[in-house]
Amino acid sequence: MNTIVALSTALGQGAISIVRMSGDEAIQIANKVFVGKDLEEVKSHTINYGKIVYNNEYIDEVLVSVFKAPRTYTKEDVVEINCHGSMYVADKIMEILIENGARIANPGEFTKRAFLNGRIDLTQAEAVMDVINSQTENSLKCANIAMQGEVFRLISKYREKLLNCIAKIEVNIDYPEYEDEQVITNEYLQPILIDLEKELEDILEKAKMTKFIKEGIKTAIIGQPNVGKSSMLNALLREDKAIVTNIAGTTRDIVEGKINVGGLLLNLIDTAGVRETIDEVEKIGVEKTRQVLSDAELIILILDNNKELNDIDRELLELTKDKTRIVVINKKDLEKKNFYDGEAIEVSLLDKETPEIIEKEIKRKCNYSKINNLDATYIGNARQVSKIKEALNSIKDALKGIDEGMPVDMINVDITNAWNSLGELIGQGNPEELINNLFTNFCLGK
């Protein structure tokens, strides 16, 4: 493969930038412009001090790390040039390396090469981006479980069970004269497939929670104007992000923020108050609130302790009754006029302990206790989940065929389909187009 180069550190000015190369000529290309030790003679996994000089022009003082194949990220020769964090300096060094034989890397091409060269499987490659994008302790744990190959080993175990069934069926069909070979019947296959069915269903059951861990929960804060929605947002965020006044209708559009609740990420949305209004701008905000309600995965519905329930309150309670919701009755320090008799927590958003009370209720509503022991069965990647569903459907078809008394060779078709779907999950048998599309989501230097 030709030698690729890209900036591995984030764009922008900083203390240090890292320019990375990978390929058969990475060391030779770097050596052409490096003044210091002979990089082709230094030991692998060493850092070497020197300067980048090109056409007798001094460019920068650098540290060059040399990693020789195959003990590298890509299993190719890799060079990392640590230069000063000026974007001009980093761009200049890349330009010089390109002039000397490298080419700019495509997005994700370093990780793609690691996958194609057999260093990592597809689940580990996808986990690289999950590590980069992780925003909470639990999302990082999920990513690291996959990075360590646990998901690959789990899926490989399922495939091994299916392959064992396929092999035995094939032997029975192709070599019936082998009397000492076990005769494979539907009775033999059924318990194996039932166990796999349960395990895959367990993964899909956890997939929604895993998605929450990785991406966060879309959380809408709703209620009538001046009920305390913006105060709730500010209290949970521990910052004054939303404008708070005594004037009803202050929030006219959607205000968003993120909060980490003990490892659970909430994508908070403070919405415009729901009420009848003739203000055209406010009408748009109210309509957006109704749209947000349909997409939200958690609702925090705020009622006013100092006001009686009215038709709009009842409408919001009805609209959210089938949603995961927390009903908060705010302003408990004022005279009680709201006698809502459903499940609710009474607070005053003026109290310092209120955010902790709300966070505790969020954890309870989101079954937070169930995600304390994360393992490889917590798969939240949409592509991987779709392959699990494909495999599960094939296993269900096989079990249905067994119930209907279909011959073993027909059952084998569904078993093979399940085995192939799980293979695609870990990158075995994937078409080139899928691989190319997957890695385009990566940054250039990864």
Coordinates of C-alpha atoms in Angstrom, one line a residue, residues 42-289:
V42 CA 17.0 3.5 14.8
K43 CA 15.2 0.9 16.9
S44 CA 11.4 0.5 16.6
H45 CA 9.2 2.3 19.2
T46 CA 11.8 5.0 19.9
I47 CA 11.4 8.8 20.0
N48 CA 14.1 10.8 18.2
Y49 CA 15.0 14.5 18.6
G50 CA 15.9 16.6 15.6
K51 CA 14.7 19.2 13.1
I52 CA 12.6 19.2 9.9
V53 CA 14.6 20.8 7.1
Y54 CA 13.6 21.0 3.5
N55 CA 15.5 22.7 0.6
N56 CA 17.9 24.1 3.2
E57 CA 15.0 25.8 5.0
Y58 CA 14.6 25.1 8.7
I59 CA 10.9 24.3 9.4
D60 CA 10.6 23.2 13.1
E61 CA 12.2 21.4 16.0
V62 CA 10.5 18.1 16.4
L63 CA 10.4 14.7 18.1
V64 CA 9.9 11.8 15.7
S65 CA 8.4 8.5 16.9
V66 CA 9.3 5.5 14.8
F67 CA 7.2 2.3 14.9
K68 CA 8.2 -0.6 12.6
A69 CA 5.8 -3.2 11.2
P70 CA 4.1 -5.3 12.3
R71 CA 3.9 -4.1 15.9
T72 CA 2.0 -0.9 15.0
Y73 CA -1.5 0.4 14.9
T74 CA -1.8 -0.4 11.2
K75 CA 0.7 -3.3 11.1
E76 CA 2.6 -1.1 8.6
D77 CA 5.6 1.2 9.3
V78 CA 4.3 4.2 11.2
V79 CA 6.0 7.6 11.9
E80 CA 4.6 10.3 14.1
I81 CA 6.2 13.8 13.9
N82 CA 5.5 15.8 17.1
C83 CA 5.9 19.5 16.1
H84 CA 4.8 22.8 17.6
G85 CA 1.1 23.4 17.6
S86 CA 0.9 26.0 14.9
M87 CA -1.5 25.0 12.1
Y88 CA 0.9 26.6 9.6
V89 CA 3.8 24.4 10.8
A90 CA 1.8 21.2 10.8
D91 CA 0.4 22.0 7.3
K92 CA 3.9 22.8 6.0
I93 CA 5.3 19.5 7.3
M94 CA 2.4 17.6 5.7
E95 CA 3.0 19.5 2.4
I96 CA 6.7 18.5 2.5
L97 CA 5.9 14.9 3.2
I98 CA 3.4 14.8 0.4
E99 CA 6.0 16.3 -2.0
N100 CA 8.4 13.4 -0.9
G101 CA 6.0 10.6 -1.8
A102 CA 3.2 10.4 0.8
R103 CA -0.5 11.2 0.0
I104 CA -3.1 12.7 2.2
A105 CA -5.1 10.0 4.1
N106 CA -8.8 9.5 3.5
P107 CA -11.1 9.8 6.6
G108 CA -10.6 6.8 8.9
E109 CA -7.9 5.3 6.6
F110 CA -5.5 4.5 9.4
T111 CA -8.1 2.4 11.3
K112 CA -9.3 1.0 8.0
R113 CA -5.8 -0.3 7.3
A114 CA -5.6 -1.8 10.9
F115 CA -8.8 -3.7 10.1
L116 CA -7.8 -4.8 6.6
N117 CA -4.4 -5.9 7.9
G118 CA -6.1 -8.1 10.5
R119 CA -5.0 -6.2 13.6
I120 CA -8.5 -5.4 14.7
D121 CA -12.0 -6.7 13.8
L122 CA -14.9 -4.5 12.7
T123 CA -16.4 -4.1 16.2
Q124 CA -13.0 -2.9 17.5
A125 CA -12.7 -0.4 14.6
E126 CA -16.1 1.0 15.4
A127 CA -15.2 1.2 19.0
V128 CA -12.3 3.5 18.2
M129 CA -14.9 6.2 17.2
D130 CA -16.9 5.4 20.3
V131 CA -13.9 6.1 22.5
I132 CA -13.3 9.4 20.7
N133 CA -17.0 10.4 21.1
S134 CA -17.5 9.1 24.6
Q135 CA -18.9 11.7 27.0
T136 CA -19.5 9.7 30.2
E137 CA -17.8 7.0 32.2
N138 CA -20.3 4.4 31.1
S139 CA -20.0 5.3 27.4
L140 CA -16.3 4.9 27.7
K141 CA -16.6 1.6 29.4
C142 CA -18.8 0.3 26.6
A143 CA -16.4 1.4 24.0
N144 CA -13.4 -0.1 25.8
I145 CA -15.2 -3.4 26.2
A146 CA -15.5 -3.6 22.4
M147 CA -11.9 -2.2 21.9
Q148 CA -10.5 -5.1 23.9
G149 CA -12.2 -7.6 21.6
E150 CA -14.9 -8.7 24.0
V151 CA -17.7 -8.2 21.5
F152 CA -15.8 -10.0 18.8
R153 CA -15.2 -13.0 21.2
L154 CA -18.9 -13.0 22.2
I155 CA -20.1 -13.1 18.6
S156 CA -17.5 -15.6 17.6
K157 CA -18.7 -17.9 20.3
Y158 CA -22.3 -17.7 18.9
R159 CA -20.9 -18.3 15.4
E160 CA -18.9 -21.3 16.6
K161 CA -22.1 -22.9 18.0
L162 CA -23.9 -22.3 14.7
L163 CA -20.9 -23.5 12.6
N164 CA -20.8 -26.7 14.6
C165 CA -24.4 -27.4 13.7
I166 CA -23.8 -26.5 10.1
A167 CA -20.7 -28.8 9.8
K168 CA -22.5 -31.8 11.4
I169 CA -25.5 -31.3 9.1
E170 CA -23.3 -31.1 6.1
V171 CA -21.4 -34.3 7.1
N172 CA -24.8 -36.1 7.5
I173 CA -25.9 -35.0 4.1
D174 CA -22.7 -35.5 2.1
Y175 CA -21.3 -38.6 3.9
P176 CA -24.3 -40.7 5.0
E177 CA -22.0 -43.8 5.0
Y178 CA -20.1 -42.6 8.1
E179 CA -22.0 -44.6 10.6
D180 CA -19.9 -43.4 13.5
E181 CA -20.9 -39.8 12.9
Q182 CA -23.7 -38.4 15.1
V183 CA -27.0 -38.2 13.3
I184 CA -28.3 -34.6 13.5
T185 CA -32.0 -34.3 14.0
N186 CA -34.3 -31.4 14.8
E187 CA -34.4 -32.6 18.4
Y188 CA -30.6 -32.1 18.6
L189 CA -30.8 -28.6 17.0
Q190 CA -33.7 -27.2 18.9
P191 CA -32.2 -26.7 22.4
I192 CA -29.0 -25.1 20.8
L193 CA -31.1 -22.7 18.8
I194 CA -33.4 -21.8 21.7
D195 CA -30.4 -20.9 23.9
L196 CA -29.0 -18.7 21.1
E197 CA -32.4 -17.1 20.6
K198 CA -32.5 -16.1 24.3
E199 CA -29.0 -14.7 24.2
L200 CA -29.6 -12.6 21.2
E201 CA -32.9 -11.4 22.6
D202 CA -31.1 -10.3 25.7
I203 CA -28.7 -8.2 23.7
L204 CA -31.6 -6.5 21.9
E205 CA -33.3 -5.9 25.2
K206 CA -30.2 -4.1 26.4
A207 CA -29.6 -2.3 23.1
K208 CA -32.0 0.6 24.0
M209 CA -30.2 1.3 27.2
T210 CA -26.8 0.9 25.5
K211 CA -28.0 3.5 23.0
F212 CA -28.8 5.8 25.9
I213 CA -25.4 5.3 27.4
K214 CA -23.6 6.2 24.1
E215 CA -25.8 8.9 22.7
G216 CA -27.8 10.2 25.7
I217 CA -31.5 10.4 26.4
K218 CA -33.6 13.0 24.7
T219 CA -35.1 14.8 27.7
A220 CA -37.8 17.4 27.2
I221 CA -38.7 19.8 30.0
I222 CA -42.3 20.9 29.4
G223 CA -45.1 22.8 31.1
Q224 CA -47.0 26.0 31.0
P225 CA -45.3 29.4 30.9
N226 CA -43.6 30.7 34.0
V227 CA -43.9 27.3 35.7
G228 CA -40.1 26.9 36.2
K229 CA -38.9 25.1 33.1
S230 CA -35.9 27.3 32.5
S231 CA -35.1 27.3 36.2
M232 CA -35.1 23.5 36.0
L233 CA -32.7 23.5 33.0
N234 CA -30.4 25.9 34.8
A235 CA -30.5 23.9 38.0
L236 CA -29.6 20.6 36.3
L237 CA -26.9 22.2 34.2
R238 CA -25.5 24.2 37.2
E239 CA -25.4 27.2 34.9
D240 CA -27.6 30.1 33.8
K241 CA -28.1 28.9 30.2
A242 CA -31.8 29.9 29.9
I243 CA -33.2 33.3 30.6
V244 CA -35.4 33.3 33.7
T245 CA -37.9 36.1 34.4
N246 CA -41.4 36.5 35.9
I247 CA -42.8 37.3 32.5
A248 CA -44.7 34.4 31.0
G249 CA -43.5 33.4 27.5
T250 CA -39.9 34.4 28.0
T251 CA -38.6 31.2 26.4
R252 CA -39.9 31.4 22.8
D253 CA -37.7 28.7 21.2
I254 CA -35.9 25.5 22.1
V255 CA -32.9 25.8 24.5
E256 CA -30.7 22.7 24.8
G257 CA -27.9 21.5 27.1
K258 CA -26.2 18.3 28.2
I259 CA -25.9 16.8 31.7
N260 CA -24.1 13.8 33.0
V261 CA -26.2 12.1 35.7
G262 CA -23.9 9.5 37.2
G263 CA -22.8 8.2 33.9
L264 CA -26.1 8.7 32.1
L265 CA -26.1 11.5 29.5
L266 CA -29.2 13.6 29.2
N267 CA -29.7 15.8 26.1
L268 CA -31.9 18.4 27.9
I269 CA -34.4 20.5 26.0
D270 CA -36.1 23.5 27.6
T271 CA -39.1 24.2 25.5
A272 CA -41.4 27.2 25.1
G273 CA -44.4 27.1 27.5
V274 CA -47.5 25.4 26.1
R275 CA -50.5 27.8 26.1
E276 CA -53.0 29.5 23.8
T277 CA -51.3 32.6 22.3
I278 CA -51.8 35.2 19.6
D279 CA -48.1 36.1 19.5
E280 CA -46.9 34.6 16.1
V281 CA -43.3 34.1 17.3
E282 CA -44.5 32.4 20.5
K283 CA -46.9 30.2 18.5
I284 CA -44.0 28.8 16.5
G285 CA -42.2 28.0 19.8
V286 CA -45.3 26.3 21.2
E287 CA -45.6 24.2 18.0
K288 CA -42.0 23.2 18.3
T289 CA -42.7 22.0 21.8

